[in-house]
Tab-separated table of C-alpha atoms and ligand atoms in Angstrom:
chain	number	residue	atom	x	y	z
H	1	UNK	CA	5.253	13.357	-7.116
H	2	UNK	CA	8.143	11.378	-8.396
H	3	UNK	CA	7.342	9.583	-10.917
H	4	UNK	CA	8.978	11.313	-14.424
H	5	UNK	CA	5.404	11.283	-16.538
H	6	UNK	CA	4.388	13.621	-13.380
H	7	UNK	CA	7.348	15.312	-14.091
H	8	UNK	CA	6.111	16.149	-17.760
H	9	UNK	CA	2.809	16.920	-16.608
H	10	UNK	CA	4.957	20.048	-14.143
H	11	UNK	CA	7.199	20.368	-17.310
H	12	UNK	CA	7.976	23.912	-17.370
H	13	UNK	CA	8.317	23.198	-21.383
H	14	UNK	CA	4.700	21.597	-21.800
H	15	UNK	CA	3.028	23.572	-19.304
H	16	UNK	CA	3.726	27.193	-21.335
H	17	UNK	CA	-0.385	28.423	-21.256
H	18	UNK	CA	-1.713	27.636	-24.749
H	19	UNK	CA	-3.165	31.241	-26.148
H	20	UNK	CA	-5.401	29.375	-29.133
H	21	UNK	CA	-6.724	26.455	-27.187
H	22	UNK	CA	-8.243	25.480	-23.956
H	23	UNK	CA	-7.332	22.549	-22.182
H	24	UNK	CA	-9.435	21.051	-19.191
H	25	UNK	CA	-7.561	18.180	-17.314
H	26	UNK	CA	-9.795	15.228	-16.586
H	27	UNK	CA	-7.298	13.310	-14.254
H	28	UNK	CA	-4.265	13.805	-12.323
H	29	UNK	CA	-1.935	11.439	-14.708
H	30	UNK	CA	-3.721	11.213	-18.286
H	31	UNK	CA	-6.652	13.053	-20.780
H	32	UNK	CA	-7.736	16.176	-21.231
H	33	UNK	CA	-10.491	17.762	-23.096
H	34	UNK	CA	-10.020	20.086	-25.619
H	35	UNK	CA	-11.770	23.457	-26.890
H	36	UNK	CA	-9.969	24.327	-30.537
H	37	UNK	CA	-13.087	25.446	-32.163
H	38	UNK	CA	-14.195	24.180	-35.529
H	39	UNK	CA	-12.071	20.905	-36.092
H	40	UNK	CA	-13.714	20.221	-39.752
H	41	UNK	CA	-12.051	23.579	-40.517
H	42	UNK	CA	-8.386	23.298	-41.468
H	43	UNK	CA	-6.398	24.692	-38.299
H	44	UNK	CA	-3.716	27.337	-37.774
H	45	UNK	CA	-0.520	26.153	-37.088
H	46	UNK	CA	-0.434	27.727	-33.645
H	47	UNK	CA	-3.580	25.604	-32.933
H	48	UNK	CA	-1.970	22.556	-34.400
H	49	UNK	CA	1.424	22.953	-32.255
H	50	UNK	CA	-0.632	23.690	-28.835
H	51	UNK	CA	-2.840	20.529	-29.434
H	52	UNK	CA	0.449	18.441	-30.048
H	53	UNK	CA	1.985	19.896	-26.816
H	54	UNK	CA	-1.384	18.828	-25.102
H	55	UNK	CA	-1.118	14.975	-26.378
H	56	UNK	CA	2.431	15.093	-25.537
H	57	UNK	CA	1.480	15.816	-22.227
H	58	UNK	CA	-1.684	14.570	-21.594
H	59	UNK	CA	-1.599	11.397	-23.816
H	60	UNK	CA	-5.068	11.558	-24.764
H	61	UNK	CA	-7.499	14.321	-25.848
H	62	UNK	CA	-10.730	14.955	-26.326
H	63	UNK	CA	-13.036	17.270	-28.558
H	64	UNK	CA	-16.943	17.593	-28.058
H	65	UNK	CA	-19.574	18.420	-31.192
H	66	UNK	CA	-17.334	17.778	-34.110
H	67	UNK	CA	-19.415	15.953	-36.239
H	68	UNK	CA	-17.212	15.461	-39.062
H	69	UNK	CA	-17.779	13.735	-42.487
H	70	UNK	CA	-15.163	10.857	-43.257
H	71	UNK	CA	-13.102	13.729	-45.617
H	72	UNK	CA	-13.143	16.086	-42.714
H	73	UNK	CA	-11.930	13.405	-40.024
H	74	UNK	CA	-8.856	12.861	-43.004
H	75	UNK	CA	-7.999	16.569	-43.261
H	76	UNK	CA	-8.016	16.766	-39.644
H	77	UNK	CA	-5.765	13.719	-39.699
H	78	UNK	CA	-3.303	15.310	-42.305
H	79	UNK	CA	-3.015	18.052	-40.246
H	80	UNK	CA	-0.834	15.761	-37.483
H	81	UNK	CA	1.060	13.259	-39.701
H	82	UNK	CA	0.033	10.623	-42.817
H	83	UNK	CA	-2.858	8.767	-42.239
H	84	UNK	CA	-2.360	4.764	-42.920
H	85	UNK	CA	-4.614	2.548	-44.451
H	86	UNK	CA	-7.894	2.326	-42.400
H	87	UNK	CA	-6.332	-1.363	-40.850
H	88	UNK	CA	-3.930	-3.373	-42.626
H	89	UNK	CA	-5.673	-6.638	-41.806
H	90	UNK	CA	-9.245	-5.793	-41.099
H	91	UNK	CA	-9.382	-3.164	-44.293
H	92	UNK	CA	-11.153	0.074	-44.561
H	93	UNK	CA	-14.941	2.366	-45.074
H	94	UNK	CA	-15.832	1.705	-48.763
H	95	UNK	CA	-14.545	4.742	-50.514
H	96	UNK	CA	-12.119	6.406	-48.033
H	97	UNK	CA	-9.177	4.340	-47.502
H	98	UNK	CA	-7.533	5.907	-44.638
H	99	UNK	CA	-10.559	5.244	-42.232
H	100	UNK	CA	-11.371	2.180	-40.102
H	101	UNK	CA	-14.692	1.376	-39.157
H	102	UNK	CA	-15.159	0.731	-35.165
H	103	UNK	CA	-18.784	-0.808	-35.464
H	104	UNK	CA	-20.209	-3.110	-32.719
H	105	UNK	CA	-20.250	-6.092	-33.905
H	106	UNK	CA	-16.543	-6.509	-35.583
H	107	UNK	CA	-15.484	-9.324	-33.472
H	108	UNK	CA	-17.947	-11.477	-34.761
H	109	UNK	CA	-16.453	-12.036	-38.220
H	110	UNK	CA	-12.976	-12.808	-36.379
H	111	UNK	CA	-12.843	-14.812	-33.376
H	112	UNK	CA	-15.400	-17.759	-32.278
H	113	UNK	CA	-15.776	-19.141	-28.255
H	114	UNK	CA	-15.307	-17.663	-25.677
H	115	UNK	CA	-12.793	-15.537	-24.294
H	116	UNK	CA	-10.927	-16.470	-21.068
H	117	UNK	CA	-11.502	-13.100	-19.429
H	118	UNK	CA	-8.789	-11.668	-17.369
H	119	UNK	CA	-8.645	-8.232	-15.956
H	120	UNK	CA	-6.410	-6.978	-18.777
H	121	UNK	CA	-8.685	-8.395	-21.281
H	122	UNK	CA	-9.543	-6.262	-24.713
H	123	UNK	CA	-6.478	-4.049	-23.377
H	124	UNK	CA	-4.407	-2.827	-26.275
H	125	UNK	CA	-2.344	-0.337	-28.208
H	126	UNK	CA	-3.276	-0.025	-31.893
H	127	UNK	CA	-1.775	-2.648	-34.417
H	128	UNK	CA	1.170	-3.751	-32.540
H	129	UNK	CA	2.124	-6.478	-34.372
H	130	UNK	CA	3.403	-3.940	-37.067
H	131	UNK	CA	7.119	-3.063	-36.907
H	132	UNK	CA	5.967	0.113	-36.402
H	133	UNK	CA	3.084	0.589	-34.757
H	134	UNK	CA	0.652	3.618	-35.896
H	135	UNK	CA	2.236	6.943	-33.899
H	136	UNK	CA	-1.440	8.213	-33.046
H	137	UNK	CA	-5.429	7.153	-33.479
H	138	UNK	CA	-8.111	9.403	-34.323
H	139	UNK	CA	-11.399	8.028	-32.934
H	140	UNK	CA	-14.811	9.684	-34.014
H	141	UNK	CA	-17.950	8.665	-32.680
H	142	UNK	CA	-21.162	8.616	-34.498
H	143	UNK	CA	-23.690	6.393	-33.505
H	144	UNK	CA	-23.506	6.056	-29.806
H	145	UNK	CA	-25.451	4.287	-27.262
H	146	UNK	CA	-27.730	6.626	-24.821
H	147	UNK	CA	-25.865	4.870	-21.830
H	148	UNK	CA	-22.437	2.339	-21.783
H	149	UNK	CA	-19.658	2.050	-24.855
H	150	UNK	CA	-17.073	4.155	-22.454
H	151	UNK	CA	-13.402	3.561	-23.530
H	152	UNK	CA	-10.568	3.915	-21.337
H	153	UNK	CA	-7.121	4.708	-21.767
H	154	UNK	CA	-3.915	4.166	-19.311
H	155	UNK	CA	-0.618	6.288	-19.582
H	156	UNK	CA	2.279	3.741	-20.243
H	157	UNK	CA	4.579	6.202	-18.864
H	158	UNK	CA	3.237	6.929	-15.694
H	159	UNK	CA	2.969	2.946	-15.716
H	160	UNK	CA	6.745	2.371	-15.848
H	161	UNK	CA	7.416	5.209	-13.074
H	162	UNK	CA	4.963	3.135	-11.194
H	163	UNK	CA	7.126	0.025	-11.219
H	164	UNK	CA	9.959	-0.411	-8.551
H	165	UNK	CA	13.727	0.303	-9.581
H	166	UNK	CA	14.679	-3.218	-9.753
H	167	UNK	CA	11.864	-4.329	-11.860
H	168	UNK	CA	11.987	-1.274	-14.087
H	169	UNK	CA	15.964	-2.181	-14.536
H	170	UNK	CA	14.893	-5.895	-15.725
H	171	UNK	CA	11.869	-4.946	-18.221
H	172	UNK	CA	14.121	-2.336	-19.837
H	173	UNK	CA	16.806	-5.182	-20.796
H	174	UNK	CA	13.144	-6.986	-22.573
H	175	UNK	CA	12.195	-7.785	-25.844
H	176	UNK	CA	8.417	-9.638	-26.678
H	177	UNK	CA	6.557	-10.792	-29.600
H	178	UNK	CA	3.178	-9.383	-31.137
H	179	UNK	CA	1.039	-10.767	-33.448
H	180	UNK	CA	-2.896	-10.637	-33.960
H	181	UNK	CA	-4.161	-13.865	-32.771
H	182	UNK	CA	-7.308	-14.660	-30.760
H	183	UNK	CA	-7.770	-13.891	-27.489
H	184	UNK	CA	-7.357	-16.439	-25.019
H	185	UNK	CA	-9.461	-19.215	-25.152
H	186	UNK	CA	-10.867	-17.765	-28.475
H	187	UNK	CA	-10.145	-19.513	-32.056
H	188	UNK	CA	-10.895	-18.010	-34.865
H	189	UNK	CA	-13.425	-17.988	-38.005
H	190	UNK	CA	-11.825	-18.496	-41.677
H	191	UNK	CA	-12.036	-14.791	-42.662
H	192	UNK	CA	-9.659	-13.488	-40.065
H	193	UNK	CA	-7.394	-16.886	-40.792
H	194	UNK	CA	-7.288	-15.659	-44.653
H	195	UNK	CA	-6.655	-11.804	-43.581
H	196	UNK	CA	-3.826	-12.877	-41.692
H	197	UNK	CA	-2.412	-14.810	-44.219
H	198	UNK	CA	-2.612	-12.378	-46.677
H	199	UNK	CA	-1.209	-9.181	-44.603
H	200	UNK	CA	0.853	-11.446	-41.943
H	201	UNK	CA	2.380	-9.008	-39.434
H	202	UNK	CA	4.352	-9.944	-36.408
H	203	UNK	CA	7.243	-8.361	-34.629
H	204	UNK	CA	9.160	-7.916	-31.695
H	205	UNK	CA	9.421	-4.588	-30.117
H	206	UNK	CA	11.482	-3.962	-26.949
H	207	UNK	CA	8.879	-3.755	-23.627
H	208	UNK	CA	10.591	-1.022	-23.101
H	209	UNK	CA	10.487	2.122	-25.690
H	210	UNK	CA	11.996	5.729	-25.250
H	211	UNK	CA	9.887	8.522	-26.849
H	212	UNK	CA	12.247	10.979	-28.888
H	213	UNK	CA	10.795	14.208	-28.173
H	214	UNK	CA	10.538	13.499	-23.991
H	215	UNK	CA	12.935	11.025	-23.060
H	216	UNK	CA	10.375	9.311	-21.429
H	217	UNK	CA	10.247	5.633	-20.917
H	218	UNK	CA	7.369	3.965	-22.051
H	219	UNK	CA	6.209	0.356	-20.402
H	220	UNK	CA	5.134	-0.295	-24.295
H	221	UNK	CA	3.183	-3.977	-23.409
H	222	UNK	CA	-0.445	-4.327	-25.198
H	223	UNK	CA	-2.112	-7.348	-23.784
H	224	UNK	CA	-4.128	-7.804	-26.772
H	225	UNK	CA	-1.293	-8.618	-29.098
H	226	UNK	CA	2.039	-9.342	-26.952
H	227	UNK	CA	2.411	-12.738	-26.665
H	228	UNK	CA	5.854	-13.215	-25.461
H	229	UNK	CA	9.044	-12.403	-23.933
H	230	UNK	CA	11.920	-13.501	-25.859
H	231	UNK	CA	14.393	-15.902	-24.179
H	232	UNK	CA	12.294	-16.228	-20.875
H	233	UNK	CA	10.749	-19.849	-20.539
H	234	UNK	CA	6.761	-19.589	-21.725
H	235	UNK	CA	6.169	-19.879	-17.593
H	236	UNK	CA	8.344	-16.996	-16.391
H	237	UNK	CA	6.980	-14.842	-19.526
H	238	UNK	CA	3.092	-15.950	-19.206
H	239	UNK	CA	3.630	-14.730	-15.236
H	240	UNK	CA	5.789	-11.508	-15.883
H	241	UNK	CA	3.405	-10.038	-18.739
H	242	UNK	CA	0.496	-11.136	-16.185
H	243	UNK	CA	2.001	-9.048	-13.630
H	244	UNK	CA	2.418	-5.983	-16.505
H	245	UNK	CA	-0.650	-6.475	-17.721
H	246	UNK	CA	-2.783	-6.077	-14.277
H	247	UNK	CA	-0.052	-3.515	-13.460
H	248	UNK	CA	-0.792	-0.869	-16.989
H	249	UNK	CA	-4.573	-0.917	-16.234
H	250	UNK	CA	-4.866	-0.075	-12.035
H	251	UNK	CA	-7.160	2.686	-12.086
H	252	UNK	CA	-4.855	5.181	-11.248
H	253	UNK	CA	-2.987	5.905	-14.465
H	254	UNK	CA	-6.333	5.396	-16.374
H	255	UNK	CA	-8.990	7.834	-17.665
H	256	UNK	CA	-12.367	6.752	-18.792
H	257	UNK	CA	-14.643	8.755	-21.911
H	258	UNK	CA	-18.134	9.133	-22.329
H	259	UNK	CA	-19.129	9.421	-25.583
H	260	UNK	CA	-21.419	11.701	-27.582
H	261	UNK	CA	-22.055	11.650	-31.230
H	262	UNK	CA	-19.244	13.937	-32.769
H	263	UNK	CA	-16.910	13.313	-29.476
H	264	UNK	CA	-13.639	12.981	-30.635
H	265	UNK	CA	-10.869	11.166	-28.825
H	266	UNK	CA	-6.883	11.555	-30.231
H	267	UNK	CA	-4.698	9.850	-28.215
H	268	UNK	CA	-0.795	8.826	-28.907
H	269	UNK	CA	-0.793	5.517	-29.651
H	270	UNK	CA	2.837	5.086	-28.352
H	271	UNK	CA	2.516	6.313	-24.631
H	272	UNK	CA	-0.867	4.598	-24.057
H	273	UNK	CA	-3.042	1.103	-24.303
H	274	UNK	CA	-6.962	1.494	-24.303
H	275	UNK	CA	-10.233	-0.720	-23.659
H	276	UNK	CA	-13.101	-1.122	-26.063
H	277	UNK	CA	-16.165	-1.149	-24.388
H	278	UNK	CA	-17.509	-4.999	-23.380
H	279	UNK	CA	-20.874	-3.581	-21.726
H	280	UNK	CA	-22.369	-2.874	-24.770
H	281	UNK	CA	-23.149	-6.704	-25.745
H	282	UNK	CA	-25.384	-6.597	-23.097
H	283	UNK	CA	-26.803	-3.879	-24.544
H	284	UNK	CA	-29.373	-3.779	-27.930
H	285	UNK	CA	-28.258	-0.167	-28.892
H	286	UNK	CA	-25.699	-0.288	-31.556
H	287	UNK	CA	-22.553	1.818	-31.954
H	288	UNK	CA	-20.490	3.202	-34.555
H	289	UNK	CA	-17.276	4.819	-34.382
H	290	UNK	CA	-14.725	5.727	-37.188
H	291	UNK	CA	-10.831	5.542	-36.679
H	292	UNK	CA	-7.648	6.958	-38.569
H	293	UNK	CA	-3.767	6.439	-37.490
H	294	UNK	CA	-0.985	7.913	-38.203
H	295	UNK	CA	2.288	6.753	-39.505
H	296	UNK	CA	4.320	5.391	-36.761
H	297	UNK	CA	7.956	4.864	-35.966
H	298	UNK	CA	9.920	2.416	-35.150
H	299	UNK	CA	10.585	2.405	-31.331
H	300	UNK	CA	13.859	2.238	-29.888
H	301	UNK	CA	14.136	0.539	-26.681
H	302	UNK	CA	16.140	1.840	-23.573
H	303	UNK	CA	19.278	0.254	-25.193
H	304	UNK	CA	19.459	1.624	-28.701
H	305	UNK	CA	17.704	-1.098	-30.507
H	306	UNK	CA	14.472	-0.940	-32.654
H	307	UNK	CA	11.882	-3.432	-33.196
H	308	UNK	CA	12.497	-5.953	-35.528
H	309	UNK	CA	10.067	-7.783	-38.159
H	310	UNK	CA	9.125	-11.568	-37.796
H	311	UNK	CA	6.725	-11.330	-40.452
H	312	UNK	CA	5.421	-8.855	-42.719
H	313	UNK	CA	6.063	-5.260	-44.024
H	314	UNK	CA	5.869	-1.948	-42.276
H	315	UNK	CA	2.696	0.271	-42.304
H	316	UNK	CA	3.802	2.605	-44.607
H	317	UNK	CA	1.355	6.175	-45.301
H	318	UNK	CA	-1.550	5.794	-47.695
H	319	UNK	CA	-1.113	6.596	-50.968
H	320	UNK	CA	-3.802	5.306	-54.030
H	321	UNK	CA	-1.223	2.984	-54.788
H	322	UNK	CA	-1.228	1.393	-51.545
H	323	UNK	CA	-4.929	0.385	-51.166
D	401	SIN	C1	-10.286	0.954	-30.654
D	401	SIN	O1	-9.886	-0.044	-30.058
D	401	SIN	O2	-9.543	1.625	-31.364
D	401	SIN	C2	-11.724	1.372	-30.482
D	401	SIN	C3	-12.083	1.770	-29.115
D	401	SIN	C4	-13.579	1.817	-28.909
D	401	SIN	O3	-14.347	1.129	-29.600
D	401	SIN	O4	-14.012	2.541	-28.020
């Protein structure tokens, strides 16, 4: 294995056995599931610290019968850093601020046609266009389907090992632009045009990022919201963040969930991208899900630089005065 998010999965550092939790792999390069007992309970800080090693590692984790009230998911939220606002554009559950409601049918109220489907499509890292993206999501299912709704995730780091030297030497020196707009081939209704215009966020982030705590490079490109690469002409960028795009979501570096109602999925929201389910239009079952995320930084690509704002403010921890 050479690739360096291999590396960190041999790490002598991350691979210490944790004595409070248990950790079963699910692939050879990203997600594991988690046992860590009662999760609406608060946790001990040994059990915090071994679950943060674990998403370090692992990128995404999972826990299994948590059914957790909305206050619960928060406290378990607090526990890892300051939950935002639910969404800063799409809002938040009536009465608890900090979570986002995942429900089937979101889309609807935003974006009107039809999508130009591409492999990548739906492919994303949470809220992007912000100058500093949220460090983590917190995903709790509650109403699921009895078959489809899967999400997938893809390691970002494993991603950039994948690329050759050369190529990995250009995309480091590369900046791009993210902003919420429709997907391809999509417009979009008057409600999302107003919620844009009153929270406008856009920024450019390098494609490259460096994560403090590992050193690893991140290929940090979210096909959902990364429109462009700054100073290419739109031909050369539209065809280099094609070939990133198909390249962050081969199978290999991805691992795919099955829900259950009180599944919980955590996953660090810098070192991967993930796929909302499509399969469950087709279906007539509905499905809920509730999110929070966590304050994020602002990365730092390979040569120093952070993101900068186009538009808009950073996400900034909820507070009452925030809402
Ligand atoms: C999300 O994009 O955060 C939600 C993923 C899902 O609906 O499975």
């Amino acid at each position: 294995m050479s690739s360096a998010a291999s590396a960190l999965i041999t790490d002598p550092a991350l691979n210490v056995p944790p004595r409070h939790i248990a950790i079963h792999p699910l692939t050879g390069q990203i997600g594991a599931e988690i046992e860590a007992g009662d999760l609406s309970r608060p946790l001990a800080p040994e059990v915090v610290d071994e679950i943060r090693a674990a998403l370090l590692k692992w990128k995404v984790v999972f826990f299994r019968d948590q059914p957790l009230t909305h206050a619960q998911h928060v406290a378990l939220a607090r526990a890892f850093g300051a939950p935002t606002i639910g969404h800063p554009v799409f809002g938040f559950v009536d009465g608890h601020p900090e979570v986002y409601s995942i429900s089937r049918d979101r889309f609807a109220t935003r974006h009107v046609g039809e999508p130009l489907i591409r492999p990548w499509t739906g492919w994303h890292t949470d809220v992007t266009a912000a100058v500093n993206p949220p460090a983590a999501s917190i995903l709790r299912g509650d109403v699921i389907p009895p078959y489809g709704g899967d999400t997938f995730w893809t390691n970002l780091a494993v991603a950039y090992e994948g690329l050759s030297a050369p190529l990995r030497g250009f995309v480091d020196t590369l900046r791009g632009v993210h902003a919420f707009t429709a997907p391809e081939g999509q417009g979009t209704t008057e409600d999302f045009k107003e919620k844009n215009r009153l929270r406008p966020l856009v920024s450019e982030h390098p494609l490259v990022r460096v994560i403090p705590e590992t050193g690893e490079r991140v290929l940090f490109v979210s096909p959902s919201f990364l429109k462009r690469i700054t100073g290419l002409a739109p031909r050369e960028s539209q065809q280099i963040l094609d070939l990133l795009f198909e390249h962050i979501t081969r199978p290999e570096y991805t691992v795919r969930f099955r829900w259950q109602p009180g599944s919980i999925a955590f996953w660090d929201n810098r070192t991967t991208a993930h796929l909302a389910p499509r399969d469950i239009y087709a279906l007539d079952f509905d499905r809920q899900l509730y999110r929070i995320t966590l304050k994020g930084d602002v990365p730092v690509g390979v040569d120093g630089r952070p993101s900068s704002i186009i538009e808009g403010e950073p996400i900034e921890a909820f507070s009452a005065g925030t809402a």
